[in-house]
């Protein structure tokens, strides 16, 4: 299933991320493992979306940041989240060396920023979230969610 939304401000972003997080948590036994691939230009809001998502699942706000230099952060949320930033990953071999396949198979949520760089290595069931900036309003985003499992519903 595919969903499109307009996010007019940070509250809209928080609401959408929280809604998806709560849906996944409530159905964790049937939807985990789940991988979310985030796509968007620099500044589109990928890390902010992840922060809102992780906070909704109980992660501590001060622990959530972009894993640009560390590449992978683990958040003690319920369920566990691994947050991967593929921006600085050079090639497919380096991406695989992160142990990404093991993350994709474990009973948790894996969120990959810049996932489109390694689309061929992402699980077939990846939920793709694309954040696009509005060129006329920097606080406005268009969000497209693709490949959402049919058991998850975003109203």
mmCIF file with all atom_site columns, N, CA and C in Angstrom, residues 25 31 38 45-46 51 59 67 73 84 115 125 134 143 155:
data_model
loop_
_atom_site.group_PDB
_atom_site.id
_atom_site.type_symbol
_atom_site.label_atom_id
_atom_site.label_alt_id
_atom_site.label_comp_id
_atom_site.label_asym_id
_atom_site.label_entity_id
_atom_site.label_seq_id
_atom_site.pdbx_PDB_ins_code
_atom_site.Cartn_x
_atom_site.Cartn_y
_atom_site.Cartn_z
_atom_site.occupancy
_atom_site.B_iso_or_equiv
_atom_site.pdbx_formal_charge
_atom_site.auth_seq_id
_atom_site.auth_comp_id
_atom_site.auth_asym_id
_atom_site.auth_atom_id
_atom_site.pdbx_PDB_model_num
ATOM 1  N N  . UNK A 1 25  ? 4.531  -1.088 16.520 1.00 0.00 ? 25  UNK A N  1
ATOM 2  C CA . UNK A 1 25  ? 4.654  -1.638 17.875 1.00 0.00 ? 25  UNK A CA 1
ATOM 3  C C  . UNK A 1 25  ? 3.455  -2.506 18.238 1.00 0.00 ? 25  UNK A C  1
ATOM 4  N N  . UNK A 1 31  ? 4.763  -8.080 12.160 1.00 0.00 ? 31  UNK A N  1
ATOM 5  C CA . UNK A 1 31  ? 5.451  -7.257 11.146 1.00 0.00 ? 31  UNK A CA 1
ATOM 6  C C  . UNK A 1 31  ? 6.966  -7.225 11.289 1.00 0.00 ? 31  UNK A C  1
ATOM 7  N N  . UNK A 1 38  ? 14.739 5.435  4.241  1.00 0.00 ? 38  UNK A N  1
ATOM 8  C CA . UNK A 1 38  ? 14.441 6.865  4.134  1.00 0.00 ? 38  UNK A CA 1
ATOM 9  C C  . UNK A 1 38  ? 15.195 7.463  2.955  1.00 0.00 ? 38  UNK A C  1
ATOM 10 N N  . UNK A 1 45  ? 14.769 16.102 6.234  1.00 0.00 ? 45  UNK A N  1
ATOM 11 C CA . UNK A 1 45  ? 14.125 15.737 7.488  1.00 0.00 ? 45  UNK A CA 1
ATOM 12 C C  . UNK A 1 45  ? 14.195 14.265 7.851  1.00 0.00 ? 45  UNK A C  1
ATOM 13 N N  . UNK A 1 46  ? 15.110 13.527 7.244  1.00 0.00 ? 46  UNK A N  1
ATOM 14 C CA . UNK A 1 46  ? 15.224 12.083 7.517  1.00 0.00 ? 46  UNK A CA 1
ATOM 15 C C  . UNK A 1 46  ? 15.573 11.807 8.983  1.00 0.00 ? 46  UNK A C  1
ATOM 16 N N  . UNK A 1 51  ? 13.964 10.603 14.639 1.00 0.00 ? 51  UNK A N  1
ATOM 17 C CA . UNK A 1 51  ? 13.912 11.006 16.046 1.00 0.00 ? 51  UNK A CA 1
ATOM 18 C C  . UNK A 1 51  ? 12.483 10.920 16.577 1.00 0.00 ? 51  UNK A C  1
ATOM 19 N N  . UNK A 1 59  ? 12.463 5.617  22.967 1.00 0.00 ? 59  UNK A N  1
ATOM 20 C CA . UNK A 1 59  ? 13.886 5.971  22.957 1.00 0.00 ? 59  UNK A CA 1
ATOM 21 C C  . UNK A 1 59  ? 14.073 7.338  23.606 1.00 0.00 ? 59  UNK A C  1
ATOM 22 N N  . UNK A 1 67  ? 23.551 9.179  12.619 1.00 0.00 ? 67  UNK A N  1
ATOM 23 C CA . UNK A 1 67  ? 24.718 8.318  12.744 1.00 0.00 ? 67  UNK A CA 1
ATOM 24 C C  . UNK A 1 67  ? 25.713 8.505  11.597 1.00 0.00 ? 67  UNK A C  1
ATOM 25 N N  . UNK A 1 73  ? 23.439 3.548  14.917 1.00 0.00 ? 73  UNK A N  1
ATOM 26 C CA . UNK A 1 73  ? 23.067 3.769  16.314 1.00 0.00 ? 73  UNK A CA 1
ATOM 27 C C  . UNK A 1 73  ? 22.008 2.745  16.685 1.00 0.00 ? 73  UNK A C  1
ATOM 28 N N  . UNK A 1 84  ? 20.642 3.500  10.737 1.00 0.00 ? 84  UNK A N  1
ATOM 29 C CA . UNK A 1 84  ? 21.818 3.421  9.874  1.00 0.00 ? 84  UNK A CA 1
ATOM 30 C C  . UNK A 1 84  ? 21.838 4.637  8.960  1.00 0.00 ? 84  UNK A C  1
ATOM 31 N N  . UNK A 1 115 ? 18.896 5.119  1.962  1.00 0.00 ? 115 UNK A N  1
ATOM 32 C CA . UNK A 1 115 ? 18.737 3.715  1.566  1.00 0.00 ? 115 UNK A CA 1
ATOM 33 C C  . UNK A 1 115 ? 18.704 3.537  0.052  1.00 0.00 ? 115 UNK A C  1
ATOM 34 N N  . UNK A 1 125 ? 10.785 -6.280 1.220  1.00 0.00 ? 125 UNK A N  1
ATOM 35 C CA . UNK A 1 125 ? 9.661  -5.752 2.001  1.00 0.00 ? 125 UNK A CA 1
ATOM 36 C C  . UNK A 1 125 ? 9.926  -4.368 2.581  1.00 0.00 ? 125 UNK A C  1
ATOM 37 N N  . UNK A 1 134 ? 9.633  21.378 -0.030 1.00 0.00 ? 134 UNK A N  1
ATOM 38 C CA . UNK A 1 134 ? 8.885  22.309 -0.866 1.00 0.00 ? 134 UNK A CA 1
ATOM 39 C C  . UNK A 1 134 ? 9.818  23.477 -1.165 1.00 0.00 ? 134 UNK A C  1
ATOM 40 N N  . UNK A 1 143 ? 5.521  13.838 1.711  1.00 0.00 ? 143 UNK A N  1
ATOM 41 C CA . UNK A 1 143 ? 5.993  12.515 2.117  1.00 0.00 ? 143 UNK A CA 1
ATOM 42 C C  . UNK A 1 143 ? 5.230  11.454 1.352  1.00 0.00 ? 143 UNK A C  1
ATOM 43 N N  . UNK A 1 155 ? -4.156 6.706  8.747  1.00 0.00 ? 155 UNK A N  1
ATOM 44 C CA . UNK A 1 155 ? -5.341 7.458  8.373  1.00 0.00 ? 155 UNK A CA 1
ATOM 45 C C  . UNK A 1 155 ? -5.059 8.927  8.301  1.00 0.00 ? 155 UNK A C  1
#
